Coordinates of C-alpha atoms in Angstrom, one line a residue:
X693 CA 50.8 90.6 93.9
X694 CA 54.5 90.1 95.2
X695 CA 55.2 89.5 98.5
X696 CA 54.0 91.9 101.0
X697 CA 53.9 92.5 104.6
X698 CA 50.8 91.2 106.4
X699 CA 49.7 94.9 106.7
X700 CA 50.5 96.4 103.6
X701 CA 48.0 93.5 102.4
X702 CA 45.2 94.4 104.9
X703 CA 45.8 98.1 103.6
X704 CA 44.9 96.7 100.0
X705 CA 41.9 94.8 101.2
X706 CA 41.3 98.1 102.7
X707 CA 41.1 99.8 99.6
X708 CA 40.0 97.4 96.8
X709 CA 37.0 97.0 99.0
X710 CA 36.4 101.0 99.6
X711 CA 36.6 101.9 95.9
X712 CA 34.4 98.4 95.0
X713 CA 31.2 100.0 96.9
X714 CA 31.1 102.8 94.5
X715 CA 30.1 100.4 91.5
X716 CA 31.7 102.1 88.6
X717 CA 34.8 105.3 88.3
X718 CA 36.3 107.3 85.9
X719 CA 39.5 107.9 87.3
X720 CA 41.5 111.4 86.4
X721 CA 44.8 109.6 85.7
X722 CA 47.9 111.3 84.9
X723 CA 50.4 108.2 85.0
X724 CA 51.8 109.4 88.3
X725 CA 52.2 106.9 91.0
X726 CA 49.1 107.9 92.9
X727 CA 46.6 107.9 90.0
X728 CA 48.1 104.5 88.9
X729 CA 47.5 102.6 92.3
X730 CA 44.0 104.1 92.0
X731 CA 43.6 103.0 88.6
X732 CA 44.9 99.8 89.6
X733 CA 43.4 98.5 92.9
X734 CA 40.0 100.2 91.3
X735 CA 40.5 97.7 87.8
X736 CA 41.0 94.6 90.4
X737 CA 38.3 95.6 92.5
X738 CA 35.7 96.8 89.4
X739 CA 36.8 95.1 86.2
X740 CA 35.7 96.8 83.2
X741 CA 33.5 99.3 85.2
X742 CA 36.7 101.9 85.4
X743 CA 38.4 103.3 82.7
X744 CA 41.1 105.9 82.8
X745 CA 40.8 109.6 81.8
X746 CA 43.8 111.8 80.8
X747 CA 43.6 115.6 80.3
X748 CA 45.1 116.0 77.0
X749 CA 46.8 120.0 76.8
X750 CA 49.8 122.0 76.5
X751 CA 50.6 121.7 79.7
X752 CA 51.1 117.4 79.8
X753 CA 54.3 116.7 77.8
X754 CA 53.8 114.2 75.1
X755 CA 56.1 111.4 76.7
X756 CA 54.2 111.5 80.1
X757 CA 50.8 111.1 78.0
X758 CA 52.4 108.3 75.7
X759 CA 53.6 106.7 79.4
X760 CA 50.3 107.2 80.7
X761 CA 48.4 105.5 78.2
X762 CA 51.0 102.4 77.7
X763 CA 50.2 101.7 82.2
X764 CA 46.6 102.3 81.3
X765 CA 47.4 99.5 79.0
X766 CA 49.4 97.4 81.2
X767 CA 46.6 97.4 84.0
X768 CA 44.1 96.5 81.6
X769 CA 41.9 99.7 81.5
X770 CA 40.6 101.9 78.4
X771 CA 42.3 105.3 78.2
X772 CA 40.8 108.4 77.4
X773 CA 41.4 111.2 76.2
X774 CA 39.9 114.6 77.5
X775 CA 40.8 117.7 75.6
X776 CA 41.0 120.7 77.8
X777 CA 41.3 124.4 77.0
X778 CA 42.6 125.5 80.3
X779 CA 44.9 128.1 78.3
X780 CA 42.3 129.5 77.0
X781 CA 40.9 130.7 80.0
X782 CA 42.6 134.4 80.9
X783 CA 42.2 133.5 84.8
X784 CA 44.4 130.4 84.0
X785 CA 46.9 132.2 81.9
X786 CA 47.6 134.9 84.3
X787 CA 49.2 132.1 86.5
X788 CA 47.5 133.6 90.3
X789 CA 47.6 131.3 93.2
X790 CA 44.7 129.9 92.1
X791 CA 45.7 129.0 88.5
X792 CA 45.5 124.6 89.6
X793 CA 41.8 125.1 90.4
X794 CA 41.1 126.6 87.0
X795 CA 42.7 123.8 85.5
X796 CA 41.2 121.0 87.7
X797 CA 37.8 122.7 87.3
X798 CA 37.9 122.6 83.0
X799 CA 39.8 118.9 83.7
X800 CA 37.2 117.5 86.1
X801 CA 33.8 119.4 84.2
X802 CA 35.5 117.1 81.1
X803 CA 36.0 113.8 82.7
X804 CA 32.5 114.8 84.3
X805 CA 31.4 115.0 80.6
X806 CA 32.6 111.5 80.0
X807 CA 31.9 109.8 82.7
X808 CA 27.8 110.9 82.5
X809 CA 27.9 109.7 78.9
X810 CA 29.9 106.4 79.7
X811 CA 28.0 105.5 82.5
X812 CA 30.6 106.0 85.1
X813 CA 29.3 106.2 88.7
X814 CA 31.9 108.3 90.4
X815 CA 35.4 110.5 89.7
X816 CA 38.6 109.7 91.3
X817 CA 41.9 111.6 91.8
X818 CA 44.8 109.8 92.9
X819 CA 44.9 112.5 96.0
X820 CA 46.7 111.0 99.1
X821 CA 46.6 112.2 102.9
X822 CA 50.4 114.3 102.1
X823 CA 48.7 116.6 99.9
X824 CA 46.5 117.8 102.5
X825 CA 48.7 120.1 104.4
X826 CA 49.7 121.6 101.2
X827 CA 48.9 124.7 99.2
X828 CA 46.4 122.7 96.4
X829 CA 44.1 124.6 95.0
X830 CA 42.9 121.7 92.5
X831 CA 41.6 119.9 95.7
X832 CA 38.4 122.8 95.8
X833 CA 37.8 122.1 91.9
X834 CA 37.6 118.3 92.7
X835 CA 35.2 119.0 95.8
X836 CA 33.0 121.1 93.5
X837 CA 32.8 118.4 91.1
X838 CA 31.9 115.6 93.8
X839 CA 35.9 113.8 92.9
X840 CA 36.4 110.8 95.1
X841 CA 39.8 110.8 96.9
X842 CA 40.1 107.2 98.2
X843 CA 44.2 107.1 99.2
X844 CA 43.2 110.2 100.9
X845 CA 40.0 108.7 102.8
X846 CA 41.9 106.2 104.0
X847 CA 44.7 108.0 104.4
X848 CA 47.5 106.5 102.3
X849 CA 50.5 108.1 102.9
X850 CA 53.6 108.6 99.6
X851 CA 55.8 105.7 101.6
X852 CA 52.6 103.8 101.6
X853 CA 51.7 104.1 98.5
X854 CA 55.1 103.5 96.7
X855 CA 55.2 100.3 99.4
X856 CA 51.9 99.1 97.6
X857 CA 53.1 99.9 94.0
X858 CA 56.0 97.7 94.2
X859 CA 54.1 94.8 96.1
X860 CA 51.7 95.2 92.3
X861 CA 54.4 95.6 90.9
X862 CA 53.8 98.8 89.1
X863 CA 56.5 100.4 87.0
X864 CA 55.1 103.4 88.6
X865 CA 56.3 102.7 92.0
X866 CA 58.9 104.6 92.2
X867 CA 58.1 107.1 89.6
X868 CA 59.7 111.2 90.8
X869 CA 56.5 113.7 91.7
X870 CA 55.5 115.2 88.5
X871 CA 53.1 118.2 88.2
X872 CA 51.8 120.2 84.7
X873 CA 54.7 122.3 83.2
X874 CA 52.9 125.6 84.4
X875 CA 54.0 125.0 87.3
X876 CA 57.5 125.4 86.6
X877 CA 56.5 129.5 86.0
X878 CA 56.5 131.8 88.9
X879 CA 53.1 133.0 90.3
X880 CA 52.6 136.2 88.2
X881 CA 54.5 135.3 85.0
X882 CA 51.7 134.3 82.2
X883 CA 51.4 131.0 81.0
X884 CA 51.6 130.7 77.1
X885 CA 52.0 128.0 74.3
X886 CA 55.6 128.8 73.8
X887 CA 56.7 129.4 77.3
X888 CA 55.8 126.0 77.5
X889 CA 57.1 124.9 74.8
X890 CA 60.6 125.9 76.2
X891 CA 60.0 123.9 79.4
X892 CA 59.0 120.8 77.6
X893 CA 62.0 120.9 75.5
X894 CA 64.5 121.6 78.3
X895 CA 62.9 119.1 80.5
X896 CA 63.1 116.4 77.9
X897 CA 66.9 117.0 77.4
X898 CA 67.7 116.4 80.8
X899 CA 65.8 113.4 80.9
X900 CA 67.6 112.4 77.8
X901 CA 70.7 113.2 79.8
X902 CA 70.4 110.7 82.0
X903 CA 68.6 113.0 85.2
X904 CA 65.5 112.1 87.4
X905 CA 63.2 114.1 89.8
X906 CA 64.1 117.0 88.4
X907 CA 62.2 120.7 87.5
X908 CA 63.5 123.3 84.8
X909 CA 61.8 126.5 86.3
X910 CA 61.6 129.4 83.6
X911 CA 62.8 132.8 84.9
X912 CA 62.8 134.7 81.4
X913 CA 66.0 133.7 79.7
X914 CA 67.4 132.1 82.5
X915 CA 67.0 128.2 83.4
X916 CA 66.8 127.1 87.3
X917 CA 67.1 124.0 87.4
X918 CA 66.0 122.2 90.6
X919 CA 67.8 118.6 91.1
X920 CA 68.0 116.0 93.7
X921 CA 71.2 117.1 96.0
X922 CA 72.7 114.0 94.6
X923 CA 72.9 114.8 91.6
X924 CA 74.9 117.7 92.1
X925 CA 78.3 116.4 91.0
X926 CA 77.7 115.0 87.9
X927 CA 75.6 118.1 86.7
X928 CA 79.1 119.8 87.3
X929 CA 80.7 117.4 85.2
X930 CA 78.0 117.5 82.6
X931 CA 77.9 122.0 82.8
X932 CA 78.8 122.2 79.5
X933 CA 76.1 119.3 78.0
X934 CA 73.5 120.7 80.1
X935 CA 74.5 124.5 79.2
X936 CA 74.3 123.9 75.6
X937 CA 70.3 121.6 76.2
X938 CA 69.1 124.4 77.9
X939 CA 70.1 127.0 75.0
X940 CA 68.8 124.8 72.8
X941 CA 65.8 124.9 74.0
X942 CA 65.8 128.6 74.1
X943 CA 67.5 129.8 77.5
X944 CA 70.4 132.1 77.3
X945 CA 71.5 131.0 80.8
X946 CA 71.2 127.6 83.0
X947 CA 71.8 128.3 86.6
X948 CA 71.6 125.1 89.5
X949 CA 69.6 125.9 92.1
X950 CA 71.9 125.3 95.6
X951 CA 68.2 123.9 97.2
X952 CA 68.1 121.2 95.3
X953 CA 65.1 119.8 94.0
X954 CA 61.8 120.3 95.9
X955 CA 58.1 119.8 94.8
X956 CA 55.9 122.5 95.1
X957 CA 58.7 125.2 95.4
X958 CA 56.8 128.1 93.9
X959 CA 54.2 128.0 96.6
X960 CA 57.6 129.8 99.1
X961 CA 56.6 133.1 97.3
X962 CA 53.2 132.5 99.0
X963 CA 54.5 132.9 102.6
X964 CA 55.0 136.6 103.5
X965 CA 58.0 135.8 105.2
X966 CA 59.9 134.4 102.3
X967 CA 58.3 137.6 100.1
X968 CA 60.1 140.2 102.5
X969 CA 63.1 138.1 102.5
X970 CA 63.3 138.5 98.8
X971 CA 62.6 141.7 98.0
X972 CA 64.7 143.6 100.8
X973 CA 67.5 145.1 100.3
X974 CA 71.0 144.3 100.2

């Protein structure tokens, strides 16, 4: 481990010695920086008894599972795939509210699959204490299927956790928020192959211009794209690159959304006030 503060050190003791008394995990790993201090502290406080599982699907762009399983590798962990057929469920295609906790239901009943064959004690999520106040669906999937949350148990916080991903030196550690690319479609809009297909392909231009901690949402033909407020001038000066990436990818019109970037910005058409706002006139 680098250097750390005394207490960041005590906070990994902390946890290396929580996940050690469940004996063996399968741990739901998406290559995120939450799943991959799970994965980690759980490999040095387990050894061989963890292994990490990856939902392989539509919805999981092929460079975040080709990242995914290249940390797996890093840590020193055996990655797995799961295939899921969330798309194939109507309930999850109709993209309700609720469409996470049909996904985390066919992800975790899966993993739950693997881990019964394997061996594997327990489930883990990399599920910290600043999801909890959220709108997360996935989190009643993972209670159904018995998931462990140990950064939320002991109440690891994001600063926290990025804190202890750089003292393990992670490559993670200061990895952008990244969530399945249905959730770059408005609640009510249906999920298909091809829709997402657009979203990965627009997504992976602006990556491959240069931008971070960023969300293409799809709005029919049109492209919001949410960025981080710095980033603001220089999409101005690269309009006409990003323009021609998002018809490319099948977008007639690319539009920057003023708000800036913001995880988890589909759920303000949840709040009733934010609905009247929006559908008022004038």
């Amino acid at each position: 481990m680098n250097p750390v503060t005394p207490e960041l050190q005590a906070r990994y003791e902390e946890l290396r010695t929580h996940i050690a008394g469940l004996g063996s995990a399968l741990v739901a790993f998406s290559g995120g920086v939450d799943s991959a201090l799970v994965l980690r502290v759980a490999h040095d406080a387990l050894g061989d008894r963890v292994a990490a599982g990856t939902g392989l699907s539509d919805t999981y762009p092929e460079e975040e599972m080709r990242e995914a399983r290249e940390i797996a590798s890093e840590i020193g962990t055996e990655f797995i795939y799961a295939r899921t057929m969330e798309l194939t469920d109507p309930r999850y295609a109709a993209n309700n509210s609720q469409r996470c906790f049909f996904c985390k239901t066919e992800l975790y009943s899966r993993l739950a699959e693997i881990a019964q064959e394997r061996g594997y004690e327990w489930l883990l999520d990399g599920t910290n204490a600043d999801d909890l106040g959220d709108h997360r669906p996935g989190m009643r999937a993972a209670r159904n299927w018995n998931v462990r949350s140990p950064l939320a148990e002991l109440g690891f916080r994001k600063k926290e956790i990025r804190e202890l991903s750089a003292g393990l030196n992670l490559r993670t550690w200061d990895k952008p928020s990244f969530a399945c690319l249905s959730s770059r479609f408005a609640y009510g809009d249906p999920i298909t192959v091809e829709k997402l297909k657009i979203v990965a392909k627009a997504e992976t231009a602006m990556r491959e211009l240069g931008f971070r901690g960023f969300r293409v949402r799809h709005h029919e033909m049109v492209a919001r794209i949410e960025l981080p407020e710095a980033d603001f001038v220089r999409a101005m000066e690269m309009r006409e690159e990003i323009v021609a990436a998002m018809r490319e990818a099948g977008y007639a019109y690319a539009a920057l959304d003023l708000a800036g970037f913001r995880s988890g910005s589909q759920n303000l058409m949840l709040r009733p006030k934010v609905v009247a706002a929006s559908t008022a006139e004038g």
